[in-house]
mmCIF file of C-alpha atoms and ligand atoms in Angstrom:
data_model
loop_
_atom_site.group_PDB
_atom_site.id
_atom_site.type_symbol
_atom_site.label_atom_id
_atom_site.label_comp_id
_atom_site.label_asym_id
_atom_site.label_seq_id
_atom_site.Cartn_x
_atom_site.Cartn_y
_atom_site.Cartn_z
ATOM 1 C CA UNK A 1 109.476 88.771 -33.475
ATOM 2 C CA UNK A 2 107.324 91.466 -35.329
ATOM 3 C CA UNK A 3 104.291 90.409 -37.454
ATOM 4 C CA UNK A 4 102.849 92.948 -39.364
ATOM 5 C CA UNK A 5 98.858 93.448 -39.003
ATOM 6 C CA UNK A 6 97.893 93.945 -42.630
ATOM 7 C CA UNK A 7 99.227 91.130 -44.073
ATOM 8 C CA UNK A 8 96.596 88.638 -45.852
ATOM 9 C CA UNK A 9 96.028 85.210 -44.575
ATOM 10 C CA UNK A 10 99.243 83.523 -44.333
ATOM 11 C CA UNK A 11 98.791 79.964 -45.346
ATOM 12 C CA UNK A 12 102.321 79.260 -44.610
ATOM 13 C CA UNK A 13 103.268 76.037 -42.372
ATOM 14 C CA UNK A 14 99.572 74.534 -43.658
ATOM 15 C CA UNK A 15 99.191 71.166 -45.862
ATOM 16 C CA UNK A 16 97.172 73.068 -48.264
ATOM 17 C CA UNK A 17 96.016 69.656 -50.208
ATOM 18 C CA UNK A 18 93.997 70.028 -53.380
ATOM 19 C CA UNK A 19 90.774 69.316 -51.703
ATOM 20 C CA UNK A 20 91.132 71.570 -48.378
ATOM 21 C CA UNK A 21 92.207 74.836 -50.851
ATOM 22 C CA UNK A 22 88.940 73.912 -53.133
ATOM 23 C CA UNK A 23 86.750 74.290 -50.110
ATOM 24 C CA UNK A 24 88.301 76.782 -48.504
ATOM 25 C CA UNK A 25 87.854 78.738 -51.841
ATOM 26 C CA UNK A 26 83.963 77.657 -52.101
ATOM 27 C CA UNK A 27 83.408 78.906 -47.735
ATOM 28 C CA UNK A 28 85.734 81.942 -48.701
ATOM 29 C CA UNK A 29 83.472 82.411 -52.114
ATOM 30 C CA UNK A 30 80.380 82.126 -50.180
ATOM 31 C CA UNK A 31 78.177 84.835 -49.381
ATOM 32 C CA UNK A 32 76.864 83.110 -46.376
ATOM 33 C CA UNK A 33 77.619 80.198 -44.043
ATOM 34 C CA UNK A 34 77.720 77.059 -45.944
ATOM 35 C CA UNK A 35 76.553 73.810 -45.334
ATOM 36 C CA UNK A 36 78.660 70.726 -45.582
ATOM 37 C CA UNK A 37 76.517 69.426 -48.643
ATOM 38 C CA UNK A 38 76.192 72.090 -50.416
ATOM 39 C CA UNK A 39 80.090 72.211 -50.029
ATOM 40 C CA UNK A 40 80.310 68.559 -51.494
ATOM 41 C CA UNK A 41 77.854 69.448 -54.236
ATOM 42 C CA UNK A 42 80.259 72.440 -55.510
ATOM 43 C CA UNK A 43 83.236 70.319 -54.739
ATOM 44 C CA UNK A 44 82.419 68.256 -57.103
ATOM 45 C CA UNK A 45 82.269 70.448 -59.610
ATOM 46 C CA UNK A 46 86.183 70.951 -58.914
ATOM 47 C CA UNK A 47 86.768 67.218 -58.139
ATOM 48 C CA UNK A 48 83.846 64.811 -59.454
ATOM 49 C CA UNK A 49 85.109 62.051 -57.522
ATOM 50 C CA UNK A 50 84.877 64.055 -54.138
ATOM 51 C CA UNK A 51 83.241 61.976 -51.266
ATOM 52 C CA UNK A 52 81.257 63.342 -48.250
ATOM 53 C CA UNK A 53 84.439 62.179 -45.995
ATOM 54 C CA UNK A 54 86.569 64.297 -48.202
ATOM 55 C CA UNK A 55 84.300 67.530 -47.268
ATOM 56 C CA UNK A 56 84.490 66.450 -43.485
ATOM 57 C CA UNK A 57 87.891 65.392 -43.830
ATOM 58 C CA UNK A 58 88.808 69.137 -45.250
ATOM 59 C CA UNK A 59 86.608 70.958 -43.080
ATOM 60 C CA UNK A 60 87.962 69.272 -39.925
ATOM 61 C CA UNK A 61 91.278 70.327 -40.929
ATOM 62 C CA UNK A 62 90.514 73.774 -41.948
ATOM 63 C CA UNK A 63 88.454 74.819 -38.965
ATOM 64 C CA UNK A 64 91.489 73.145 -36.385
ATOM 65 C CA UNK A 65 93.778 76.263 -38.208
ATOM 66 C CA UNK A 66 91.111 78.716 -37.507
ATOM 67 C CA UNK A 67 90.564 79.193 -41.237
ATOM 68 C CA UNK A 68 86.865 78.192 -41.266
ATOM 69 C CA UNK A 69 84.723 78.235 -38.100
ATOM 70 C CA UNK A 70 81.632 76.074 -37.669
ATOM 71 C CA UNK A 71 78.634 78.023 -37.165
ATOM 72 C CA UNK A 72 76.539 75.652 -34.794
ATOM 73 C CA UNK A 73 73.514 77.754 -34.687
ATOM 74 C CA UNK A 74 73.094 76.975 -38.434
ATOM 75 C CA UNK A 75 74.862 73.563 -38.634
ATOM 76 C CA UNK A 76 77.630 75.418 -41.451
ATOM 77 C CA UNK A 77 80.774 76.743 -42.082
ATOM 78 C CA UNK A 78 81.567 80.117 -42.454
ATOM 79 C CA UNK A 79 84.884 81.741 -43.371
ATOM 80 C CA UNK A 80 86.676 83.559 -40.596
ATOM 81 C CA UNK A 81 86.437 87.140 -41.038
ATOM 82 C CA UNK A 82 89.376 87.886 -38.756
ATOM 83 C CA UNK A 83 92.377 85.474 -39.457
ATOM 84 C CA UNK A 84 94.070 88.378 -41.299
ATOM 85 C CA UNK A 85 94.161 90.065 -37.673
ATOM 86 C CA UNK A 86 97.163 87.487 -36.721
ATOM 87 C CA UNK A 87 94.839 85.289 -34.671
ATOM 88 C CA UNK A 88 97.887 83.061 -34.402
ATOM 89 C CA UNK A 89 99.452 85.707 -32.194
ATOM 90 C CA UNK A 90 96.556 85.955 -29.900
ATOM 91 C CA UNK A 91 95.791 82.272 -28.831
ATOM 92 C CA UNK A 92 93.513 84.080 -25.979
ATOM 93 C CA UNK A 93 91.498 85.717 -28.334
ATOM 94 C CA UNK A 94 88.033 85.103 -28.377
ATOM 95 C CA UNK A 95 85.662 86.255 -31.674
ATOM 96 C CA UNK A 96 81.768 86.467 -31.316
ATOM 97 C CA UNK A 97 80.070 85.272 -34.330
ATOM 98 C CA UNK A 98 76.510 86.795 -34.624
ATOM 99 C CA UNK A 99 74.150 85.334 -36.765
ATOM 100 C CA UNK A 100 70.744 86.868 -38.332
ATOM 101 C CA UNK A 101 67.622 83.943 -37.658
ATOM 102 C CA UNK A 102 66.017 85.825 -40.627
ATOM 103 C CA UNK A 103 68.659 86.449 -43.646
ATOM 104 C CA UNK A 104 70.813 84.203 -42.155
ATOM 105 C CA UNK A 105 73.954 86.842 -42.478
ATOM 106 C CA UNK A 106 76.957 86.390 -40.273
ATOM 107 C CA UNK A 107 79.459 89.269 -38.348
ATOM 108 C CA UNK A 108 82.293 88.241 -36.882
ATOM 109 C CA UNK A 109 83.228 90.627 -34.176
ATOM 110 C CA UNK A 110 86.021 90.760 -31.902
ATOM 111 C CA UNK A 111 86.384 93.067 -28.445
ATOM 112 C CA UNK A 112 89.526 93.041 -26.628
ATOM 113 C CA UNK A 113 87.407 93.256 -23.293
ATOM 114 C CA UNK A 114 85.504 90.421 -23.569
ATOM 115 C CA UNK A 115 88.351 88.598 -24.851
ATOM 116 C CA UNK A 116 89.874 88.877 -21.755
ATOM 117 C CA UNK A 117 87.165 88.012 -19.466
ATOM 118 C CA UNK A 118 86.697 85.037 -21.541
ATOM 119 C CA UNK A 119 90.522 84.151 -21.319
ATOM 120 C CA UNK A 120 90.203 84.719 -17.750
ATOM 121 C CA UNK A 121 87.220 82.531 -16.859
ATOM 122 C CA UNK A 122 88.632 80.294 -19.058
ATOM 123 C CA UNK A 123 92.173 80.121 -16.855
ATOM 124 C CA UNK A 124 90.288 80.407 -13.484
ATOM 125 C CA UNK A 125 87.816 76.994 -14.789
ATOM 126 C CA UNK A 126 91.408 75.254 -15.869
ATOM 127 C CA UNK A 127 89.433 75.061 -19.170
ATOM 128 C CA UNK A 128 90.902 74.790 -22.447
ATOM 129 C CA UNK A 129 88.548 76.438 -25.151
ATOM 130 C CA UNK A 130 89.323 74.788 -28.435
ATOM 131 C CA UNK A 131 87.178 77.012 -30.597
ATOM 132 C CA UNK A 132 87.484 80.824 -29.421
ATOM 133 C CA UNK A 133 84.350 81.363 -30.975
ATOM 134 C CA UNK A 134 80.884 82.405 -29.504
ATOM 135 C CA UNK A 135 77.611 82.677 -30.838
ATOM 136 C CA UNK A 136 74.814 85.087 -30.782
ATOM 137 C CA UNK A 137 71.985 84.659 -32.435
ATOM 138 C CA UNK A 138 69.132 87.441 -33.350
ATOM 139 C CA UNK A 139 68.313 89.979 -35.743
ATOM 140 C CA UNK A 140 70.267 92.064 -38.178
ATOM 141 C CA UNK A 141 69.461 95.437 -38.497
ATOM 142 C CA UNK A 142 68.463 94.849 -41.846
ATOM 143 C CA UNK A 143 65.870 92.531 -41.080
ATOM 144 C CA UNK A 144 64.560 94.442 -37.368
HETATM 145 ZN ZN1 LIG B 201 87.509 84.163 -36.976
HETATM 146 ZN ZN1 LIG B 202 68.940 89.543 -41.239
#
């Protein structure tokens, strides 16, 4: 079977539920990585009733379907920059997420090298990665 590489995140097969497409929308909206209560605090401009386990609830989900990645050098969520690059078709792929300890901007970067050491390190450990996702902090050019 033949997926084409330009088409835009397919949110087929997902349980897109009122809440989870409202915060996708506000990560995917975001200019950078977003906290979980600042999430609640514009969710609930969409859906006043909108509890913290409601954000958590969402963000579990959309992170699992490598929407959303959590950003664990800054405790937040940012929206991944590569899911329209069929990550579903590359389950060894692994993504490098760099983040800037000044401005606090995010790259998502992908390299099919070290996406294959990592897959093979990974299969050599018996280790199952859930995430694919590494971190780098630093400093952006910008801010160097
Ligand atoms: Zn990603
Ligand atoms: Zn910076």
């Amino acid at each position: 079977m033949s997926v084409a590489t330009e088409t835009k995140v397919s949110l087929e097969g997902l349980n897109l539920t009122a809440s989870r497409r409202a915060v996708l929308d506000i990560v995917k909206g975001a200019k950078k990585p977003m906290k979980a209560y600042d999430i609640l605090s514009d969710l609930q401009q969409v859906i006043p009733h909108a509890k913290p386990p409601t954000v958590y609830r969402a963000l579990d989900y959309l992170v699992t379907n490598h929407l959303l990645h959590r950003v664990n050098a800054q405790n937040a969520f940012v929206y991944c920059q590569h899911h329209e690059k069929c990550f579903h078709d590359h389950p060894e792929r692994f993504n490098v997420i760099f983040t800037c300890i000044t401005c606090g901007a995010i790259t998502e970067q992908a390299h099919h090298v070290m996406s294959n050491v990592m897959a093979e390190m990974t299969k050599a450990m018996g280790f199952m990665s859930d995430s694919h996702i590494l971190e780098c902090t630093g400093v952006c050019k910008e801010c160097s």
